[in-house]
């Protein structure tokens, strides 16, 4: 027994040494971590890559952690070449495993995302959970803002998207979802759109709605006010707010807080005609009232009807707007493929009408029963 133990202990020591990630902080001190990357295209169709990186420094004896921000730029005929060329300007290894945001310039997105997605998907170092963005504006402006900001751009965008996922007006898409959705049905996807806007004291990066991607190219914008209708029709609203007319004062508004939302989609095909049916159920409470209003059953019913009418009206308008642009925003093609796999239909979108049936239920309000 003692002999077996004497053999086991040296083996255990060898295993611990072989499977340890780093002997000390020397390895981590020689790696630069990318937090976000921006992909642009120049006038010669060369890919221009910008990265916002963290160069860590850790000292075991002082028990301290320090980091330095470094901005890099490189070019290449492909994204693969641009990534490799970036290492020519750094004596340390540039690592993309911690990248949180992939940003495409408007020009790069118009050229076609297929020029970049294959490498992002194929290279094992990239994180498929990274959020994707389209940036509208001058590249120098956003990079200058990123360089002067204390917070890393990737961390900022990751936090703001996670925080705003409960907002009914914003849209978000990560790399994994894009890779899946681009090959389903019409392949139309919506990415978060960014702009740099002048605020009270300084420029700020802001989410400004969605960017519509069709055939892997930028095809249009989904402005922020339209985000609510899009999210309602695609079952992406769980929380948020709805603004309706105050029945006690027609010039004022009342705000409903969404407690729970659910949208079910049905598709019907008959003799070349397609009906897309959206059944939407919203449970809400009264969050705020401008002006005066008595919380009677009649007024509650009027609030519910006003919210219902708004959801149905603006949902139809949104569908018709992009139908006229030949953009299958709600992936009718996919719904047809699932229910009628053996039916071949030409001009699916042109032969589709939408029917929206909304139901809004106000379950209660705050401690205040009436607004005066």
mmCIF file of C-alpha atoms in Angstrom:
data_model
loop_
_atom_site.group_PDB
_atom_site.id
_atom_site.type_symbol
_atom_site.label_atom_id
_atom_site.label_comp_id
_atom_site.label_asym_id
_atom_site.label_seq_id
_atom_site.Cartn_x
_atom_site.Cartn_y
_atom_site.Cartn_z
ATOM 1 C CA UNK A 1 0.000 0.000 0.000
ATOM 2 C CA UNK A 2 2.821 2.365 0.925
ATOM 3 C CA UNK A 3 4.515 1.518 -2.348
ATOM 4 C CA UNK A 4 1.398 2.470 -4.342
ATOM 5 C CA UNK A 5 1.203 5.822 -2.535
ATOM 6 C CA UNK A 6 4.861 6.545 -3.278
ATOM 7 C CA UNK A 7 4.145 6.058 -7.010
ATOM 8 C CA UNK A 8 0.928 8.083 -6.953
ATOM 9 C CA UNK A 9 2.340 11.266 -5.392
ATOM 10 C CA UNK A 10 5.009 11.959 -8.098
ATOM 11 C CA UNK A 11 2.396 11.244 -10.783
ATOM 12 C CA UNK A 12 0.028 13.750 -9.194
ATOM 13 C CA UNK A 13 2.741 16.412 -9.134
ATOM 14 C CA UNK A 14 3.520 15.874 -12.829
ATOM 15 C CA UNK A 15 -0.190 16.147 -13.754
ATOM 16 C CA UNK A 16 -0.577 19.412 -11.798
ATOM 17 C CA UNK A 17 2.402 20.924 -13.604
ATOM 18 C CA UNK A 18 1.265 19.833 -17.075
ATOM 19 C CA UNK A 19 -2.314 21.036 -16.683
ATOM 20 C CA UNK A 20 -1.602 24.427 -15.128
ATOM 21 C CA UNK A 21 -2.442 27.328 -17.465
ATOM 22 C CA UNK A 22 0.457 29.607 -16.503
ATOM 23 C CA UNK A 23 3.438 29.171 -14.267
ATOM 24 C CA UNK A 24 3.143 32.835 -13.258
ATOM 25 C CA UNK A 25 2.005 36.176 -14.741
ATOM 26 C CA UNK A 26 4.632 36.159 -17.499
ATOM 27 C CA UNK A 27 2.239 34.650 -20.059
ATOM 28 C CA UNK A 28 -0.661 37.058 -19.398
ATOM 29 C CA UNK A 29 1.707 40.018 -19.539
ATOM 30 C CA UNK A 30 2.619 39.153 -23.114
ATOM 31 C CA UNK A 31 -0.947 39.073 -24.499
ATOM 32 C CA UNK A 32 -3.082 41.986 -25.726
ATOM 33 C CA UNK A 33 -6.846 41.427 -25.549
ATOM 34 C CA UNK A 34 -9.200 42.920 -28.142
ATOM 35 C CA UNK A 35 -12.431 44.288 -26.615
ATOM 36 C CA UNK A 36 -14.015 45.514 -29.864
ATOM 37 C CA UNK A 37 -13.212 45.594 -33.563
ATOM 38 C CA UNK A 38 -14.408 47.869 -36.345
ATOM 39 C CA UNK A 39 -14.301 46.734 -39.970
ATOM 40 C CA UNK A 40 -14.186 49.301 -42.785
ATOM 41 C CA UNK A 41 -13.387 49.262 -46.516
ATOM 42 C CA UNK A 42 -11.230 51.845 -48.294
ATOM 43 C CA UNK A 43 -11.621 53.242 -51.818
ATOM 44 C CA UNK A 44 -9.501 50.378 -53.202
ATOM 45 C CA UNK A 45 -11.738 47.731 -51.567
ATOM 46 C CA UNK A 46 -9.027 46.843 -49.046
ATOM 47 C CA UNK A 47 -10.335 45.894 -45.615
ATOM 48 C CA UNK A 48 -9.330 48.313 -42.862
ATOM 49 C CA UNK A 49 -9.451 46.883 -39.344
ATOM 50 C CA UNK A 50 -9.481 48.934 -36.130
ATOM 51 C CA UNK A 51 -9.272 47.382 -32.662
ATOM 52 C CA UNK A 52 -9.720 48.749 -29.156
ATOM 53 C CA UNK A 53 -7.468 46.618 -26.945
ATOM 54 C CA UNK A 54 -6.371 46.080 -23.372
ATOM 55 C CA UNK A 55 -2.719 45.421 -22.626
ATOM 56 C CA UNK A 56 -2.742 43.932 -19.103
ATOM 57 C CA UNK A 57 0.028 44.060 -16.566
ATOM 58 C CA UNK A 58 -0.144 41.906 -13.456
ATOM 59 C CA UNK A 59 2.364 41.769 -10.655
ATOM 60 C CA UNK A 60 2.185 38.837 -8.274
ATOM 61 C CA UNK A 61 4.520 40.373 -5.686
ATOM 62 C CA UNK A 62 2.450 43.559 -5.474
ATOM 63 C CA UNK A 63 -0.907 41.746 -5.859
ATOM 64 C CA UNK A 64 -1.893 44.423 -8.369
ATOM 65 C CA UNK A 65 -3.601 44.457 -11.735
ATOM 66 C CA UNK A 66 -2.979 47.212 -14.244
ATOM 67 C CA UNK A 67 -3.898 47.691 -17.874
ATOM 68 C CA UNK A 68 -3.085 50.043 -20.697
ATOM 69 C CA UNK A 69 -5.361 50.894 -23.608
ATOM 70 C CA UNK A 70 -3.925 50.532 -27.111
ATOM 71 C CA UNK A 71 -5.678 51.297 -30.415
ATOM 72 C CA UNK A 72 -4.524 49.399 -33.512
ATOM 73 C CA UNK A 73 -5.163 49.769 -37.226
ATOM 74 C CA UNK A 74 -4.234 47.410 -40.069
ATOM 75 C CA UNK A 75 -5.175 46.712 -43.684
ATOM 76 C CA UNK A 76 -5.454 43.676 -45.914
ATOM 77 C CA UNK A 77 -7.135 42.295 -49.002
ATOM 78 C CA UNK A 78 -9.151 40.039 -46.679
ATOM 79 C CA UNK A 79 -10.120 40.160 -43.017
ATOM 80 C CA UNK A 80 -7.782 37.222 -42.370
ATOM 81 C CA UNK A 81 -4.856 39.198 -43.801
ATOM 82 C CA UNK A 82 -5.827 42.362 -41.897
ATOM 83 C CA UNK A 83 -5.927 40.417 -38.609
ATOM 84 C CA UNK A 84 -2.538 38.866 -39.278
ATOM 85 C CA UNK A 85 -1.038 42.184 -40.393
ATOM 86 C CA UNK A 86 -2.084 43.735 -37.096
ATOM 87 C CA UNK A 87 0.433 41.494 -35.341
ATOM 88 C CA UNK A 88 3.203 43.225 -37.305
ATOM 89 C CA UNK A 89 2.688 46.355 -35.196
ATOM 90 C CA UNK A 90 2.708 44.589 -31.829
ATOM 91 C CA UNK A 91 5.484 42.752 -30.026
ATOM 92 C CA UNK A 92 2.802 40.907 -28.032
ATOM 93 C CA UNK A 93 0.197 38.389 -29.194
ATOM 94 C CA UNK A 94 -3.128 40.030 -30.076
ATOM 95 C CA UNK A 95 -5.923 37.824 -28.755
ATOM 96 C CA UNK A 96 -9.602 38.057 -29.874
ATOM 97 C CA UNK A 97 -11.164 35.633 -27.385
ATOM 98 C CA UNK A 98 -12.462 38.504 -25.199
ATOM 99 C CA UNK A 99 -13.900 40.528 -28.083
ATOM 100 C CA UNK A 100 -17.412 41.717 -27.228
ATOM 101 C CA UNK A 101 -18.447 43.782 -30.258
ATOM 102 C CA UNK A 102 -17.959 43.535 -34.021
ATOM 103 C CA UNK A 103 -18.786 46.838 -35.729
ATOM 104 C CA UNK A 104 -19.176 47.188 -39.493
ATOM 105 C CA UNK A 105 -18.990 50.569 -41.148
ATOM 106 C CA UNK A 106 -21.854 51.538 -43.427
ATOM 107 C CA UNK A 107 -19.551 51.193 -46.440
ATOM 108 C CA UNK A 108 -18.336 47.736 -45.384
ATOM 109 C CA UNK A 109 -21.917 46.514 -44.834
ATOM 110 C CA UNK A 110 -22.992 47.788 -48.250
ATOM 111 C CA UNK A 111 -20.151 45.801 -49.864
ATOM 112 C CA UNK A 112 -21.436 42.600 -48.270
ATOM 113 C CA UNK A 113 -20.958 40.899 -44.908
ATOM 114 C CA UNK A 114 -20.072 37.587 -46.543
ATOM 115 C CA UNK A 115 -16.601 39.088 -46.998
ATOM 116 C CA UNK A 116 -16.038 38.968 -43.234
ATOM 117 C CA UNK A 117 -18.432 36.498 -41.576
ATOM 118 C CA UNK A 118 -16.707 33.334 -42.804
ATOM 119 C CA UNK A 119 -13.465 34.241 -41.021
ATOM 120 C CA UNK A 120 -15.273 35.362 -37.850
ATOM 121 C CA UNK A 121 -17.094 32.026 -37.787
ATOM 122 C CA UNK A 122 -14.157 29.844 -38.849
ATOM 123 C CA UNK A 123 -11.447 31.191 -36.545
ATOM 124 C CA UNK A 124 -11.789 29.481 -33.148
ATOM 125 C CA UNK A 125 -10.464 32.485 -31.270
ATOM 126 C CA UNK A 126 -13.537 34.623 -31.988
ATOM 127 C CA UNK A 127 -16.503 34.554 -29.631
ATOM 128 C CA UNK A 128 -19.804 33.762 -31.391
ATOM 129 C CA UNK A 129 -21.669 35.619 -28.628
ATOM 130 C CA UNK A 130 -20.151 38.940 -29.691
ATOM 131 C CA UNK A 131 -22.834 41.466 -30.637
ATOM 132 C CA UNK A 132 -22.908 42.828 -34.196
ATOM 133 C CA UNK A 133 -23.404 46.507 -35.058
ATOM 134 C CA UNK A 134 -23.621 48.761 -38.105
ATOM 135 C CA UNK A 135 -22.060 52.182 -37.622
ATOM 136 C CA UNK A 136 -23.371 55.201 -39.519
ATOM 137 C CA UNK A 137 -20.900 58.036 -39.624
ATOM 138 C CA UNK A 138 -17.260 59.054 -39.840
ATOM 139 C CA UNK A 139 -14.859 56.308 -38.703
ATOM 140 C CA UNK A 140 -12.371 58.811 -37.293
ATOM 141 C CA UNK A 141 -15.049 60.281 -35.073
ATOM 142 C CA UNK A 142 -15.996 57.031 -33.351
ATOM 143 C CA UNK A 143 -12.377 55.895 -32.962
ATOM 144 C CA UNK A 144 -11.372 59.259 -31.473
ATOM 145 C CA UNK A 145 -14.289 59.034 -29.070
ATOM 146 C CA UNK A 146 -13.323 55.479 -28.115
ATOM 147 C CA UNK A 147 -9.699 56.484 -27.517
ATOM 148 C CA UNK A 148 -10.685 59.343 -25.200
ATOM 149 C CA UNK A 149 -13.284 57.380 -23.262
ATOM 150 C CA UNK A 150 -12.273 55.713 -20.011
ATOM 151 C CA UNK A 151 -14.523 52.708 -20.704
ATOM 152 C CA UNK A 152 -13.556 50.215 -23.396
ATOM 153 C CA UNK A 153 -15.915 50.422 -26.383
ATOM 154 C CA UNK A 154 -16.568 46.678 -26.442
ATOM 155 C CA UNK A 155 -17.476 46.582 -22.758
ATOM 156 C CA UNK A 156 -19.676 49.674 -23.139
ATOM 157 C CA UNK A 157 -21.606 48.253 -26.093
ATOM 158 C CA UNK A 158 -21.977 44.855 -24.464
ATOM 159 C CA UNK A 159 -23.355 46.405 -21.278
ATOM 160 C CA UNK A 160 -25.728 48.782 -23.055
ATOM 161 C CA UNK A 161 -27.173 46.023 -25.265
ATOM 162 C CA UNK A 162 -27.655 43.686 -22.292
ATOM 163 C CA UNK A 163 -29.298 46.506 -20.377
ATOM 164 C CA UNK A 164 -31.534 47.494 -23.288
ATOM 165 C CA UNK A 165 -32.703 43.965 -24.127
ATOM 166 C CA UNK A 166 -35.788 44.719 -22.044
ATOM 167 C CA UNK A 167 -36.458 47.877 -24.081
ATOM 168 C CA UNK A 168 -39.239 47.304 -26.623
ATOM 169 C CA UNK A 169 -37.691 49.718 -29.143
ATOM 170 C CA UNK A 170 -34.125 48.464 -29.516
ATOM 171 C CA UNK A 171 -32.881 45.460 -31.506
ATOM 172 C CA UNK A 172 -29.835 43.278 -30.967
ATOM 173 C CA UNK A 173 -28.104 40.416 -32.772
ATOM 174 C CA UNK A 174 -25.015 38.375 -31.968
ATOM 175 C CA UNK A 175 -22.676 36.567 -34.349
ATOM 176 C CA UNK A 176 -24.147 33.123 -33.691
ATOM 177 C CA UNK A 177 -27.735 34.242 -34.365
ATOM 178 C CA UNK A 178 -26.710 35.997 -37.557
ATOM 179 C CA UNK A 179 -24.911 32.915 -38.895
ATOM 180 C CA UNK A 180 -28.054 30.839 -38.270
ATOM 181 C CA UNK A 181 -30.687 33.331 -39.450
ATOM 182 C CA UNK A 182 -28.975 34.418 -42.676
ATOM 183 C CA UNK A 183 -29.675 30.975 -44.179
ATOM 184 C CA UNK A 184 -33.293 30.659 -43.036
ATOM 185 C CA UNK A 185 -36.144 31.729 -45.278
ATOM 186 C CA UNK A 186 -35.566 35.172 -46.771
ATOM 187 C CA UNK A 187 -32.372 35.585 -44.739
ATOM 188 C CA UNK A 188 -33.338 39.119 -43.682
ATOM 189 C CA UNK A 189 -31.806 40.054 -40.324
ATOM 190 C CA UNK A 190 -31.713 43.179 -38.174
ATOM 191 C CA UNK A 191 -28.535 44.390 -36.454
ATOM 192 C CA UNK A 192 -28.161 47.177 -33.916
ATOM 193 C CA UNK A 193 -27.360 50.527 -35.517
ATOM 194 C CA UNK A 194 -24.898 53.009 -33.981
ATOM 195 C CA UNK A 195 -24.227 56.706 -34.409
ATOM 196 C CA UNK A 196 -22.076 59.264 -32.624
ATOM 197 C CA UNK A 197 -24.249 62.172 -31.552
ATOM 198 C CA UNK A 198 -23.495 65.439 -29.833
ATOM 199 C CA UNK A 199 -24.876 65.482 -26.311
ATOM 200 C CA UNK A 200 -24.918 68.319 -23.771
ATOM 201 C CA UNK A 201 -21.188 68.352 -23.053
ATOM 202 C CA UNK A 202 -19.598 65.789 -25.357
ATOM 203 C CA UNK A 203 -20.115 63.252 -28.128
ATOM 204 C CA UNK A 204 -21.738 59.952 -27.197
ATOM 205 C CA UNK A 205 -22.155 56.594 -28.940
ATOM 206 C CA UNK A 206 -25.873 55.811 -29.171
ATOM 207 C CA UNK A 207 -28.089 52.990 -30.353
ATOM 208 C CA UNK A 208 -30.313 54.448 -33.071
ATOM 209 C CA UNK A 209 -32.526 51.530 -34.055
ATOM 210 C CA UNK A 210 -31.695 48.719 -36.444
ATOM 211 C CA UNK A 211 -29.869 48.123 -39.710
ATOM 212 C CA UNK A 212 -31.653 45.805 -42.156
ATOM 213 C CA UNK A 213 -29.447 43.161 -43.778
ATOM 214 C CA UNK A 214 -30.772 41.468 -46.919
ATOM 215 C CA UNK A 215 -28.700 39.058 -49.007
ATOM 216 C CA UNK A 216 -25.886 39.825 -46.534
ATOM 217 C CA UNK A 217 -25.821 43.497 -47.564
ATOM 218 C CA UNK A 218 -27.069 46.630 -45.840
ATOM 219 C CA UNK A 219 -30.498 47.370 -47.331
ATOM 220 C CA UNK A 220 -32.089 49.968 -45.079
ATOM 221 C CA UNK A 221 -32.700 51.360 -41.625
ATOM 222 C CA UNK A 222 -35.234 50.477 -38.986
ATOM 223 C CA UNK A 223 -35.610 53.720 -37.078
ATOM 224 C CA UNK A 224 -35.890 53.578 -33.296
ATOM 225 C CA UNK A 225 -39.641 54.461 -33.099
ATOM 226 C CA UNK A 226 -40.393 51.511 -35.414
ATOM 227 C CA UNK A 227 -38.498 49.130 -33.153
ATOM 228 C CA UNK A 228 -41.526 48.662 -30.896
ATOM 229 C CA UNK A 229 -43.767 47.432 -33.727
ATOM 230 C CA UNK A 230 -41.028 45.152 -35.055
ATOM 231 C CA UNK A 231 -40.348 43.614 -31.635
ATOM 232 C CA UNK A 232 -44.054 43.163 -30.918
ATOM 233 C CA UNK A 233 -44.604 41.333 -34.200
ATOM 234 C CA UNK A 234 -41.544 39.112 -33.721
ATOM 235 C CA UNK A 235 -42.319 38.138 -30.100
ATOM 236 C CA UNK A 236 -39.361 40.001 -28.621
ATOM 237 C CA UNK A 237 -41.227 42.229 -26.173
ATOM 238 C CA UNK A 238 -41.263 41.024 -22.587
ATOM 239 C CA UNK A 239 -41.039 44.366 -20.796
ATOM 240 C CA UNK A 240 -41.162 48.040 -21.719
ATOM 241 C CA UNK A 241 -43.704 50.822 -22.137
ATOM 242 C CA UNK A 242 -46.614 51.804 -24.365
ATOM 243 C CA UNK A 243 -47.763 55.399 -24.704
ATOM 244 C CA UNK A 244 -51.473 56.036 -25.350
ATOM 245 C CA UNK A 245 -53.883 58.972 -25.255
ATOM 246 C CA UNK A 246 -55.187 59.875 -21.797
ATOM 247 C CA UNK A 247 -58.973 59.342 -22.009
ATOM 248 C CA UNK A 248 -59.473 62.006 -19.333
ATOM 249 C CA UNK A 249 -57.457 64.621 -21.249
ATOM 250 C CA UNK A 250 -57.088 64.051 -24.997
ATOM 251 C CA UNK A 251 -54.068 66.364 -25.195
ATOM 252 C CA UNK A 252 -52.118 64.339 -22.645
ATOM 253 C CA UNK A 253 -50.582 60.867 -22.581
ATOM 254 C CA UNK A 254 -50.791 57.848 -20.311
ATOM 255 C CA UNK A 255 -47.952 55.331 -20.125
ATOM 256 C CA UNK A 256 -48.576 51.613 -19.754
ATOM 257 C CA UNK A 257 -45.798 49.440 -18.356
ATOM 258 C CA UNK A 258 -45.583 46.088 -20.127
ATOM 259 C CA UNK A 259 -45.441 43.257 -17.602
ATOM 260 C CA UNK A 260 -45.583 40.380 -20.061
ATOM 261 C CA UNK A 261 -45.891 40.051 -23.816
ATOM 262 C CA UNK A 262 -46.471 37.133 -26.135
ATOM 263 C CA UNK A 263 -46.933 36.930 -29.902
ATOM 264 C CA UNK A 264 -48.039 33.842 -31.805
ATOM 265 C CA UNK A 265 -47.667 33.606 -35.566
ATOM 266 C CA UNK A 266 -49.889 31.684 -37.971
ATOM 267 C CA UNK A 267 -49.676 31.417 -41.735
ATOM 268 C CA UNK A 268 -52.513 30.487 -44.107
ATOM 269 C CA UNK A 269 -52.195 29.759 -47.841
ATOM 270 C CA UNK A 270 -55.110 29.467 -50.240
ATOM 271 C CA UNK A 271 -55.093 29.707 -54.047
ATOM 272 C CA UNK A 272 -51.930 31.741 -54.312
ATOM 273 C CA UNK A 273 -52.837 34.119 -51.482
ATOM 274 C CA UNK A 274 -51.027 34.174 -48.138
ATOM 275 C CA UNK A 275 -52.306 35.525 -44.860
ATOM 276 C CA UNK A 276 -49.795 36.239 -42.105
ATOM 277 C CA UNK A 277 -51.601 36.295 -38.753
ATOM 278 C CA UNK A 278 -50.085 37.811 -35.634
ATOM 279 C CA UNK A 279 -51.929 37.282 -32.335
ATOM 280 C CA UNK A 280 -50.452 39.569 -29.694
ATOM 281 C CA UNK A 281 -51.265 39.488 -25.989
ATOM 282 C CA UNK A 282 -49.961 42.173 -23.667
ATOM 283 C CA UNK A 283 -50.355 42.356 -19.891
ATOM 284 C CA UNK A 284 -49.640 45.827 -18.549
ATOM 285 C CA UNK A 285 -50.117 48.149 -15.635
ATOM 286 C CA UNK A 286 -50.685 51.898 -15.553
ATOM 287 C CA UNK A 287 -47.280 53.499 -15.064
ATOM 288 C CA UNK A 288 -47.888 57.228 -15.479
ATOM 289 C CA UNK A 289 -50.644 59.673 -16.336
ATOM 290 C CA UNK A 290 -50.194 63.169 -17.689
ATOM 291 C CA UNK A 291 -53.022 65.491 -16.694
ATOM 292 C CA UNK A 292 -56.220 64.281 -14.989
ATOM 293 C CA UNK A 293 -57.874 60.890 -15.192
ATOM 294 C CA UNK A 294 -60.264 58.900 -13.031
ATOM 295 C CA UNK A 295 -59.369 55.225 -12.995
ATOM 296 C CA UNK A 296 -62.861 53.998 -13.835
ATOM 297 C CA UNK A 297 -63.638 50.763 -15.691
ATOM 298 C CA UNK A 298 -64.626 52.814 -18.721
ATOM 299 C CA UNK A 299 -61.305 54.690 -18.787
ATOM 300 C CA UNK A 300 -59.329 51.485 -18.284
ATOM 301 C CA UNK A 301 -61.184 49.952 -21.215
ATOM 302 C CA UNK A 302 -60.415 53.028 -23.342
ATOM 303 C CA UNK A 303 -56.717 52.738 -22.445
ATOM 304 C CA UNK A 304 -56.716 49.079 -23.448
ATOM 305 C CA UNK A 305 -58.498 49.824 -26.730
ATOM 306 C CA UNK A 306 -56.161 52.717 -27.543
ATOM 307 C CA UNK A 307 -53.103 50.500 -26.992
ATOM 308 C CA UNK A 308 -54.666 47.694 -29.047
ATOM 309 C CA UNK A 309 -55.490 50.034 -31.934
ATOM 310 C CA UNK A 310 -51.970 51.501 -31.930
ATOM 311 C CA UNK A 311 -50.330 48.061 -32.005
ATOM 312 C CA UNK A 312 -52.498 46.915 -34.922
ATOM 313 C CA UNK A 313 -52.253 50.168 -36.887
ATOM 314 C CA UNK A 314 -48.497 50.671 -36.694
ATOM 315 C CA UNK A 315 -47.795 46.969 -37.160
ATOM 316 C CA UNK A 316 -49.671 46.954 -40.466
ATOM 317 C CA UNK A 317 -47.958 50.178 -41.570
ATOM 318 C CA UNK A 318 -44.536 48.688 -40.797
ATOM 319 C CA UNK A 319 -45.272 45.502 -42.705
ATOM 320 C CA UNK A 320 -46.625 47.372 -45.743
ATOM 321 C CA UNK A 321 -43.685 49.783 -45.800
ATOM 322 C CA UNK A 322 -41.103 47.034 -46.139
ATOM 323 C CA UNK A 323 -43.336 44.866 -48.320
ATOM 324 C CA UNK A 324 -43.303 47.715 -50.835
ATOM 325 C CA UNK A 325 -39.491 47.723 -50.604
ATOM 326 C CA UNK A 326 -39.453 43.944 -51.236
ATOM 327 C CA UNK A 327 -37.886 43.289 -47.832
ATOM 328 C CA UNK A 328 -39.300 40.238 -46.018
ATOM 329 C CA UNK A 329 -38.888 41.782 -42.587
ATOM 330 C CA UNK A 330 -40.963 39.134 -40.809
ATOM 331 C CA UNK A 331 -39.620 36.135 -42.737
ATOM 332 C CA UNK A 332 -42.870 35.062 -44.383
ATOM 333 C CA UNK A 333 -40.770 32.792 -46.618
ATOM 334 C CA UNK A 334 -39.656 30.784 -43.599
ATOM 335 C CA UNK A 335 -43.200 30.425 -42.274
ATOM 336 C CA UNK A 336 -44.324 29.111 -45.678
ATOM 337 C CA UNK A 337 -41.390 26.668 -45.796
ATOM 338 C CA UNK A 338 -42.348 25.243 -42.406
ATOM 339 C CA UNK A 339 -46.080 24.803 -43.008
ATOM 340 C CA UNK A 340 -46.173 24.200 -46.771
ATOM 341 C CA UNK A 341 -42.805 22.612 -47.612
ATOM 342 C CA UNK A 342 -44.006 21.129 -50.909
ATOM 343 C CA UNK A 343 -45.787 24.218 -52.244
ATOM 344 C CA UNK A 344 -43.899 26.493 -54.610
ATOM 345 C CA UNK A 345 -45.075 30.091 -54.514
ATOM 346 C CA UNK A 346 -43.755 32.906 -56.648
ATOM 347 C CA UNK A 347 -43.621 36.452 -55.302
ATOM 348 C CA UNK A 348 -44.409 35.349 -51.750
ATOM 349 C CA UNK A 349 -44.224 38.822 -50.279
ATOM 350 C CA UNK A 350 -46.392 40.461 -52.946
ATOM 351 C CA UNK A 351 -49.133 37.902 -52.335
ATOM 352 C CA UNK A 352 -49.090 38.284 -48.549
ATOM 353 C CA UNK A 353 -51.441 40.324 -46.398
ATOM 354 C CA UNK A 354 -51.012 40.730 -42.658
ATOM 355 C CA UNK A 355 -53.687 40.425 -40.006
ATOM 356 C CA UNK A 356 -52.838 41.650 -36.493
ATOM 357 C CA UNK A 357 -55.063 40.770 -33.542
ATOM 358 C CA UNK A 358 -53.894 42.553 -30.418
ATOM 359 C CA UNK A 359 -55.232 42.120 -26.908
ATOM 360 C CA UNK A 360 -54.117 44.427 -24.104
ATOM 361 C CA UNK A 361 -55.074 43.745 -20.495
ATOM 362 C CA UNK A 362 -54.380 46.284 -17.768
ATOM 363 C CA UNK A 363 -54.015 44.264 -14.583
ATOM 364 C CA UNK A 364 -53.609 47.066 -12.101
ATOM 365 C CA UNK A 365 -51.806 50.292 -11.377
ATOM 366 C CA UNK A 366 -49.734 51.823 -8.667
ATOM 367 C CA UNK A 367 -50.939 52.717 -5.185
ATOM 368 C CA UNK A 368 -52.593 55.840 -6.605
ATOM 369 C CA UNK A 369 -56.044 55.083 -8.015
ATOM 370 C CA UNK A 370 -56.729 58.396 -9.754
ATOM 371 C CA UNK A 371 -54.571 61.090 -11.349
ATOM 372 C CA UNK A 372 -55.243 64.737 -10.620
#
